[in-house]
Coordinates of C-alpha atoms in Angstrom, one line a residue:
X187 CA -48.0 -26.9 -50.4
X188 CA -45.8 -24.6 -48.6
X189 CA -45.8 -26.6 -45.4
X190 CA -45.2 -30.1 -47.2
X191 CA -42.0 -28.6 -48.7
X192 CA -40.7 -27.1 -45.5
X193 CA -41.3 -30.0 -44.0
X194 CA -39.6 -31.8 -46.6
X195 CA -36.5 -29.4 -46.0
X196 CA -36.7 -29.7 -42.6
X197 CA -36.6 -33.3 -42.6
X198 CA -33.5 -33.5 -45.3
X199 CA -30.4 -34.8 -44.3
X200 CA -27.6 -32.4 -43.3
X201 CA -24.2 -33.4 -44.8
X202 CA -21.0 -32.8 -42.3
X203 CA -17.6 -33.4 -43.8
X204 CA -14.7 -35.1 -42.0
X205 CA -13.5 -31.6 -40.6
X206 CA -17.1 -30.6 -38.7
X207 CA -18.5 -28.7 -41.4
X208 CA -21.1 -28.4 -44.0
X209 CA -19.7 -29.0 -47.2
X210 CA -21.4 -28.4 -51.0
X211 CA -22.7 -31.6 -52.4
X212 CA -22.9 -30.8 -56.3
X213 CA -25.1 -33.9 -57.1
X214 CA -27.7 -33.5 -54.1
X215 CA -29.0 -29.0 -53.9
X216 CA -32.3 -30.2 -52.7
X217 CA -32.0 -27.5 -50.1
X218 CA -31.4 -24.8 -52.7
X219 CA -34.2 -25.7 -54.8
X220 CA -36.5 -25.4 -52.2
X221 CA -34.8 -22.1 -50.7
X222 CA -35.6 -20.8 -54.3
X223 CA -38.8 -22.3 -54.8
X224 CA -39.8 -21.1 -51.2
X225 CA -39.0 -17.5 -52.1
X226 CA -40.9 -17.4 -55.6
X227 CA -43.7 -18.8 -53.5
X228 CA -43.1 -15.9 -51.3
X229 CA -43.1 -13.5 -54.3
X230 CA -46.4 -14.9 -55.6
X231 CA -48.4 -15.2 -52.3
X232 CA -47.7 -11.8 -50.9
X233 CA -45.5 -10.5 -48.0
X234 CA -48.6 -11.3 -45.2
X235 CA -49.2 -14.8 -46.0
X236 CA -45.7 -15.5 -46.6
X237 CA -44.7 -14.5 -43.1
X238 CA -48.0 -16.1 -41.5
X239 CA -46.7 -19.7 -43.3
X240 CA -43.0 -19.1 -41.5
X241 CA -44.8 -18.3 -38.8
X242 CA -46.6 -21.7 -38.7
X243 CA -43.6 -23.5 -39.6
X244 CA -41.0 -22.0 -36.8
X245 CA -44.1 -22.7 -34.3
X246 CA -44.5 -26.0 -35.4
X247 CA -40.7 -26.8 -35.5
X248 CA -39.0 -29.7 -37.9
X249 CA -39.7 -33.1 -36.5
X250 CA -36.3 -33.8 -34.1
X251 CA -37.3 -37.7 -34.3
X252 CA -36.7 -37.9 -38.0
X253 CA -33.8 -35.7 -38.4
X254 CA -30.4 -37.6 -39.1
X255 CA -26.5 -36.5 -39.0
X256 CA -24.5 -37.6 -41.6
X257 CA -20.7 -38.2 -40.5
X258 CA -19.2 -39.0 -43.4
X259 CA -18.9 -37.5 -47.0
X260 CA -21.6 -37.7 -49.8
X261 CA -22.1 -41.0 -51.3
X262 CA -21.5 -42.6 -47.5
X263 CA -22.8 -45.8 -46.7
X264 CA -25.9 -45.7 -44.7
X265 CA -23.9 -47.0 -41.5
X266 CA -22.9 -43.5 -40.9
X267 CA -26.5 -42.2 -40.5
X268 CA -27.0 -41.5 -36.6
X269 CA -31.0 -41.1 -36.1
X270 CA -31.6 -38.4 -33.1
X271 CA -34.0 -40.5 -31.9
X272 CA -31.4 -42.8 -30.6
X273 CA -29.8 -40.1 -28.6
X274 CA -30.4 -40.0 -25.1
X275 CA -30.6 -36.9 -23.3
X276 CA -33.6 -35.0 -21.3
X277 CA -36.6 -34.5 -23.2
X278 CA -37.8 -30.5 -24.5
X279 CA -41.2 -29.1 -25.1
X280 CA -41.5 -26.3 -27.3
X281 CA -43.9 -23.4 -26.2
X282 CA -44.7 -20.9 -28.8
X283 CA -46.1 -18.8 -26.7
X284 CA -43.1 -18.0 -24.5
X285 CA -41.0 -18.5 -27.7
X286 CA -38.9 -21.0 -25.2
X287 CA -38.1 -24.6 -24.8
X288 CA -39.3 -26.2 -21.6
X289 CA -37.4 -29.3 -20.2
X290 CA -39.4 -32.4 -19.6
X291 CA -37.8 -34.3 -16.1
X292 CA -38.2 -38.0 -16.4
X293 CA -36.7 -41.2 -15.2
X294 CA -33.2 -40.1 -15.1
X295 CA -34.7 -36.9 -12.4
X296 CA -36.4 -39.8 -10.2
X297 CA -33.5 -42.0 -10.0
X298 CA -31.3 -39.3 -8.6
X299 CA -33.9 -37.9 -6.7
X300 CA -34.1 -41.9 -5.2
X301 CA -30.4 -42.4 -4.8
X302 CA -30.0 -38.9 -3.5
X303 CA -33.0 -40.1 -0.3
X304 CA -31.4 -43.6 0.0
X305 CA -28.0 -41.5 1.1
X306 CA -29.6 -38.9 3.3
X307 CA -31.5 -42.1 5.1
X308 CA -28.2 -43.8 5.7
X309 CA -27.1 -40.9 7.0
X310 CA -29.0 -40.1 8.9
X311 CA -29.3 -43.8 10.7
X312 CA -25.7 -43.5 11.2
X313 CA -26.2 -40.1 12.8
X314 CA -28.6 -41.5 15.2
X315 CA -26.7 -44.5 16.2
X316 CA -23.7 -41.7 17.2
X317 CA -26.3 -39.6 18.9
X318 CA -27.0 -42.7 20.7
X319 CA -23.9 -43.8 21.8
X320 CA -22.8 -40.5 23.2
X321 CA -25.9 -39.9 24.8
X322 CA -25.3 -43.5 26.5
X323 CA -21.5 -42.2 27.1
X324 CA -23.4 -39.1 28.9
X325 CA -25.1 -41.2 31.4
X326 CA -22.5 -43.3 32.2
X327 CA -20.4 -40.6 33.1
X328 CA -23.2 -38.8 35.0
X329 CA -23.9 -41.9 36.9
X330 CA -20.3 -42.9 37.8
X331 CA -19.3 -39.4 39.4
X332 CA -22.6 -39.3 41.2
X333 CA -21.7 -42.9 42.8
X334 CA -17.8 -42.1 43.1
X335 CA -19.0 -38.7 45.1
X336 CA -21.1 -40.9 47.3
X337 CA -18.1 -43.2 47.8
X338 CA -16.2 -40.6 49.0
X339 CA -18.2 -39.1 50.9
X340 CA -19.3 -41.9 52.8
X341 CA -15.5 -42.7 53.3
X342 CA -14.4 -39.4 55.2
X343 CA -18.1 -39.5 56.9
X344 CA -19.8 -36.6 55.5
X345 CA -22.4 -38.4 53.5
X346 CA -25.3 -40.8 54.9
X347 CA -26.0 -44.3 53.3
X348 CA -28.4 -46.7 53.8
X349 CA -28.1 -49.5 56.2
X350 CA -29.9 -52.8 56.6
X351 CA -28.0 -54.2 60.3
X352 CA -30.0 -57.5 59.9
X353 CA -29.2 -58.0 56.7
X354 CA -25.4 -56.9 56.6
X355 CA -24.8 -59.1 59.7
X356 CA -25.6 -62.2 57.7
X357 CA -23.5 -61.2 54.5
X358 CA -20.8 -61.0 57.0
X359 CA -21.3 -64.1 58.3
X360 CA -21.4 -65.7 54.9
X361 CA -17.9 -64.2 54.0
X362 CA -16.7 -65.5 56.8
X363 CA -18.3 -68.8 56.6
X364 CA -16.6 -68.9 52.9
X365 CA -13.6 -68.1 54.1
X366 CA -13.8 -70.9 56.6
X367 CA -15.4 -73.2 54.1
X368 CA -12.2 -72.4 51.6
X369 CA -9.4 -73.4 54.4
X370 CA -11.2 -76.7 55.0
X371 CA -11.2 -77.5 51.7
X372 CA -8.0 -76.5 51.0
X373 CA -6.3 -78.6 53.9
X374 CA -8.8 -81.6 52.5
X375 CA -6.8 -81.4 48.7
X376 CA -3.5 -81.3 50.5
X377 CA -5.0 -84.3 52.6
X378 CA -5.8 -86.0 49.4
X379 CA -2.3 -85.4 47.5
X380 CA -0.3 -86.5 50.2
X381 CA -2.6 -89.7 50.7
X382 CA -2.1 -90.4 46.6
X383 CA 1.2 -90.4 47.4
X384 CA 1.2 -92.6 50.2
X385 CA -1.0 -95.1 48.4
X386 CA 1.5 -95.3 45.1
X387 CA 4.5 -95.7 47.7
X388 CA 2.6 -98.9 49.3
X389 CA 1.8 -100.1 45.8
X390 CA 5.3 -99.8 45.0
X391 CA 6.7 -101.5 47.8
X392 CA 4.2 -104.6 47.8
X393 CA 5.8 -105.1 44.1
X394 CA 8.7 -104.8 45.4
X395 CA 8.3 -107.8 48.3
X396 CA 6.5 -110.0 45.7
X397 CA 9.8 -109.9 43.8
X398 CA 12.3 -110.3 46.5
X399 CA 10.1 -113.2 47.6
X400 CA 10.2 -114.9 44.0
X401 CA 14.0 -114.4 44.1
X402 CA 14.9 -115.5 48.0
X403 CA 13.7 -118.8 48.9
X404 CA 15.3 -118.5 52.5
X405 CA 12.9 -115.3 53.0
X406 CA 9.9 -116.2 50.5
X407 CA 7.1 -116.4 53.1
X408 CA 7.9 -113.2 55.0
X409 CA 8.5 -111.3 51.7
X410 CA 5.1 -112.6 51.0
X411 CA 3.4 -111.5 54.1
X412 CA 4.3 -108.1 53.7
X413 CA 3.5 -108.2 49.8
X414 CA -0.1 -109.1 50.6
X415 CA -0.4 -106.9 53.3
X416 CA 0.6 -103.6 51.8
X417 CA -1.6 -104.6 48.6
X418 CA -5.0 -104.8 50.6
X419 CA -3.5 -101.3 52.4
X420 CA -3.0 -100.2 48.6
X421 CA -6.5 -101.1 48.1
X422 CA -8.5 -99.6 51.1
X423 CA -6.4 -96.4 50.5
X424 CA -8.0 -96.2 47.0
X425 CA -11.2 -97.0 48.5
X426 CA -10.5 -94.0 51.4
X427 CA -9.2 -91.6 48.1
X428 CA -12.7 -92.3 46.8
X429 CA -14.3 -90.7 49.7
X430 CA -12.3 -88.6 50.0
X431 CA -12.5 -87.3 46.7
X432 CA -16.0 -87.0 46.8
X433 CA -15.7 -85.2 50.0
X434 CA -13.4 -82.5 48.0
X435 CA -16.1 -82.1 45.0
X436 CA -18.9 -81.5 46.9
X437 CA -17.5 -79.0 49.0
X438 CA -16.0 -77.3 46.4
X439 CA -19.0 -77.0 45.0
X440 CA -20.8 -75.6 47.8
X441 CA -17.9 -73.1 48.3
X442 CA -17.1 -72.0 44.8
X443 CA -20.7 -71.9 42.7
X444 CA -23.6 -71.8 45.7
X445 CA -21.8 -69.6 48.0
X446 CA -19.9 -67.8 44.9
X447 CA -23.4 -67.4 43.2
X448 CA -24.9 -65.7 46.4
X449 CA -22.3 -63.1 46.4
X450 CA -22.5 -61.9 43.4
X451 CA -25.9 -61.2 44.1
X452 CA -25.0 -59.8 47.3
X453 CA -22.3 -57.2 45.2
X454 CA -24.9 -56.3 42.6
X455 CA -27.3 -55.3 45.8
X456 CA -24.3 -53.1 47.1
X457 CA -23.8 -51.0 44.0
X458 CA -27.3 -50.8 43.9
X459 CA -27.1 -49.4 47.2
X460 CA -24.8 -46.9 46.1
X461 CA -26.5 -45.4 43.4
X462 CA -29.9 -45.5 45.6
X463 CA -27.8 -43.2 48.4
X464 CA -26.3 -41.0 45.7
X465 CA -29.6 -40.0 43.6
X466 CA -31.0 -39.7 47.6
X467 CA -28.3 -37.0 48.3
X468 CA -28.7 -35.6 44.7
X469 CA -32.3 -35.0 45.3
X470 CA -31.8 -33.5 49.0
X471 CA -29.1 -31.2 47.7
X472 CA -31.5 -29.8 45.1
X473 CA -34.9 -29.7 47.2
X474 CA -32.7 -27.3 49.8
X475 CA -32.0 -25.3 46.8
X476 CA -34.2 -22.0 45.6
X477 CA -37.3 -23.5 43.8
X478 CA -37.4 -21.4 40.3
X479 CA -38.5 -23.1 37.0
X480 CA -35.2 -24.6 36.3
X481 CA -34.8 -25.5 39.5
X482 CA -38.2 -28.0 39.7
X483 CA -37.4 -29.4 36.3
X484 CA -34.3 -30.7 37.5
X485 CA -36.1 -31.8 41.0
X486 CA -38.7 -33.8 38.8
X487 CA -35.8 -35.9 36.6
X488 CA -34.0 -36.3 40.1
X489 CA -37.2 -38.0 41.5
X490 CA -38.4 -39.9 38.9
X491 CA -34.2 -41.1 39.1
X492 CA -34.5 -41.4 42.8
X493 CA -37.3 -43.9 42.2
X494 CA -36.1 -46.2 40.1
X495 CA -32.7 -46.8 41.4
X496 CA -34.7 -47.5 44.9
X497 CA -37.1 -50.3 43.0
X498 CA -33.8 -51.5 41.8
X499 CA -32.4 -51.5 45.4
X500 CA -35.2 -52.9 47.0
X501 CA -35.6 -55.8 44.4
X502 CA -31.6 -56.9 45.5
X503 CA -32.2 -56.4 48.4
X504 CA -35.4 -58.8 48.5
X505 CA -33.2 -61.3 46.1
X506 CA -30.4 -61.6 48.4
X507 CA -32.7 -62.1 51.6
X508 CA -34.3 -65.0 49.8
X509 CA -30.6 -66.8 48.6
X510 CA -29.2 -66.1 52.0
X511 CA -32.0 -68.2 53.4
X512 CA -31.8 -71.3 50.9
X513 CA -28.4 -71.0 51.1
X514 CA -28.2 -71.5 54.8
X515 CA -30.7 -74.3 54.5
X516 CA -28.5 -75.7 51.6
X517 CA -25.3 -75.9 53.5
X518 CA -25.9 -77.6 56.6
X519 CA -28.0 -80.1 53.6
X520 CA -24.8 -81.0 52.4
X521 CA -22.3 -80.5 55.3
X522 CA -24.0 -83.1 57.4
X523 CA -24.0 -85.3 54.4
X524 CA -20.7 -85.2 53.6
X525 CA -19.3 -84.5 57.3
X526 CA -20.7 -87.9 58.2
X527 CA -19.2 -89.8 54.8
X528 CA -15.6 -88.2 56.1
X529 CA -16.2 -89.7 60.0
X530 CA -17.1 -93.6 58.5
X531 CA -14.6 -93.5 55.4
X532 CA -11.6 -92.7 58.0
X533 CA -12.7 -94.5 60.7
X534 CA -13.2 -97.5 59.0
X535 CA -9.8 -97.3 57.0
X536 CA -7.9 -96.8 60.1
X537 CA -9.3 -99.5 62.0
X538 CA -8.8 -102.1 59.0
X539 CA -12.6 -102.7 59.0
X540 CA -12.7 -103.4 54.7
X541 CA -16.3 -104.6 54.9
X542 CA -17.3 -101.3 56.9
X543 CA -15.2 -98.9 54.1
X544 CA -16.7 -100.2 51.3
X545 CA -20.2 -100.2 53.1
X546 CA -19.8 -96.4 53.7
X547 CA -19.2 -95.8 49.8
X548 CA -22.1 -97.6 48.8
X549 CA -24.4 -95.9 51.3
X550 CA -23.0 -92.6 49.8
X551 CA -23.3 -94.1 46.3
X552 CA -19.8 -93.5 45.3
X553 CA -18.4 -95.7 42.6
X554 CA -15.0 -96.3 42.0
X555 CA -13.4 -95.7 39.2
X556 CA -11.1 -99.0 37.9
X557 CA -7.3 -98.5 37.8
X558 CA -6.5 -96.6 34.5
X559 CA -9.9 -95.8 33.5
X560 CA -8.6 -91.6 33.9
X561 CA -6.7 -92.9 30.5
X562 CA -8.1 -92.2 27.7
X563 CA -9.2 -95.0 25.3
X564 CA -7.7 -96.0 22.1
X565 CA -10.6 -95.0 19.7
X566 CA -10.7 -91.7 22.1
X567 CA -7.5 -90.7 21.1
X568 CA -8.1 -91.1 17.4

């Protein structure tokens, strides 16, 4: 009986008035009746039991899910009724034991504990794409004063580099064959733009004759002569342009993308030549050097350096060899092609032979293009 009307008490509401504190409800002393009742009770029992049922009661605690606050006065409406259920907050054991309140950790602990490792692994990413960079940074640095050391070196004569004579006689004959190659063409545009011009001037002046000859009747025929004449030279020059033309693209091709292509090739193979002689003279320096435990660490990541930057070398090496050669083959391909084209096109314009000209393009399988077709079209311009 004693527990039911504790528990009965514990479970009554609390009234809180609007300034915070518990007022005196005159039409509701629940609480004091069973204060009073408790301590006849108490009185009747005996002093032992009494204190073993508060006992019992304190261990077992008023049940926090059915305990309500009140915020408004007596008689409020049942909207002002806040069940502590509803309130969130972290969860509390009671342990009578230790006479203590133990905290139970539950979703809200894991989320932070999630978010909390979802920043520490972004973190740490970024940290390692820094750690990256700079270590990247490092061996750039490293690499550039070992080959500007090198450079030097080898400039004043104090340091040894590697030499190939076959092979750097025939990159030296290739620059200067592309320096060669470069004049000729460039004499062969000028050829071309000065012959453009000639060709518009004689298309000009056959216009010209064809009037004068429509407007002088004492002079009609010889206007007309020299109107038909300078037209079929109008016409064979654009016929020679078209050789000549072609003449310009394919050598322009063969000097600025084959040749062009093969040096860069041949540059790459030089820095690698560099770098090869300066991890060469990095390792001598240090195998001269006393030979403690340091010392052999460092010798080992100079040789395993040493070795790959001479694979590297002698892979360039092997690819320019092998471009040299089809380049060499390539070239006199398309030089006697296009040497021979240049002889028949301005031998044939020169000596008036028209059958012969356009004979030469068609063995070369040029094709003309028509007068106006470098204009664009009227749906291409839309």
């Amino acid at each position: 009986m004693t527990d039911s009307i504790m528990s009965k008490a514990a479970t009554m509401e609390i009234p809180i008035n609007s300034n915070g504190d518990t007022g005196t409800l005159p039409e509701d002393d629940s609480l004091e009746q069973a204060a009073k009742l408790q301590w006849s009770l108490d009185e009747k029992v005996g002093s032992s039991r009494g204190t073993r049922d508060l006992q019992q009661v304190m261990v077992s605690g008023p049940n926090l899910n059915e305990t309500s606050i009140v915020s408004g006065g007596y008689g409020g409406t049942a909207e002002g009724i806040i069940a502590t259920s509803s309130i969130k907050g972290p969860a509390v054991r009671y342990n009578p034991e230790f006479n203590k309140r133990i905290p139970v950790t539950g979703l809200g602990s894991n989320m932070h504990h999630s978010s909390s490792s979802s920043s520490m692994t972004a973190e740490e990413t970024t940290r390692g794409v820094a750690v990256e960079k700079l270590e990247t940074m490092r061996k750039w640095g490293l690499n550039t004063y070992k080959c500007t050391k090198q450079m030097i070196s080898e400039r004043f004569g104090r340091g040894s580099r590697t030499v190939d004579l076959e092979l750097e006689a025939q990159i030296e004959v290739l620059r200067d064959t592309k320096r060669k190659y470069e004049s000729v063409l460039r004499l062969a545009r000028a050829l071309t733009n000065h012959f453009y011009n000639m060709v518009q001037t004689q298309h000009a002046l056959g216009d010209t004759f064809a009037d004068l000859s429509q407007k002088s009747p004492e002079l009609r025929d010889e206007f007309g002569y020299n109107a038909e004449t300078q037209k079929l030279l109008c016409k064979n020059g654009e016929t020679l342009l078209g050789a000549i033309n072609f003449f310009v693209s394919s050598i322009n091709t063969l000097v600025n993308k084959t040749m062009e292509d093969t040096l860069m090739t041949i540059k790459m193979y030089e820095n690698a030549r560099l770098e090869f002689d300066a991890y060469r003279s990095d390792l001598e320096e240090l195998s001269m050097g006393p030979r403690d435990a340091v010392t052999m660490a460092r010798i080992d990541a100079a040789q395993q350096q040493y070795q790959v930057h001479k694979e590297k070398y002698e892979r360039l090496r092997s690819d320019v060899t092998i471009k040299l050669k089809f380049l060499e083959e390539n070239k006199v391909k398309v030089m006697h092609k296009q040497l021979l084209l240049f002889h028949n096109a301005i031998s044939a314009y020169f000596a008036g032979n028209q059958q012969q000209l356009e004979q030469t393009l068609k063995q070369f399988n040029i094709k003309l293009r028509p007068p106006g077709a470098d204009k664009p079209s009227w749906l291409e311009e839309q």
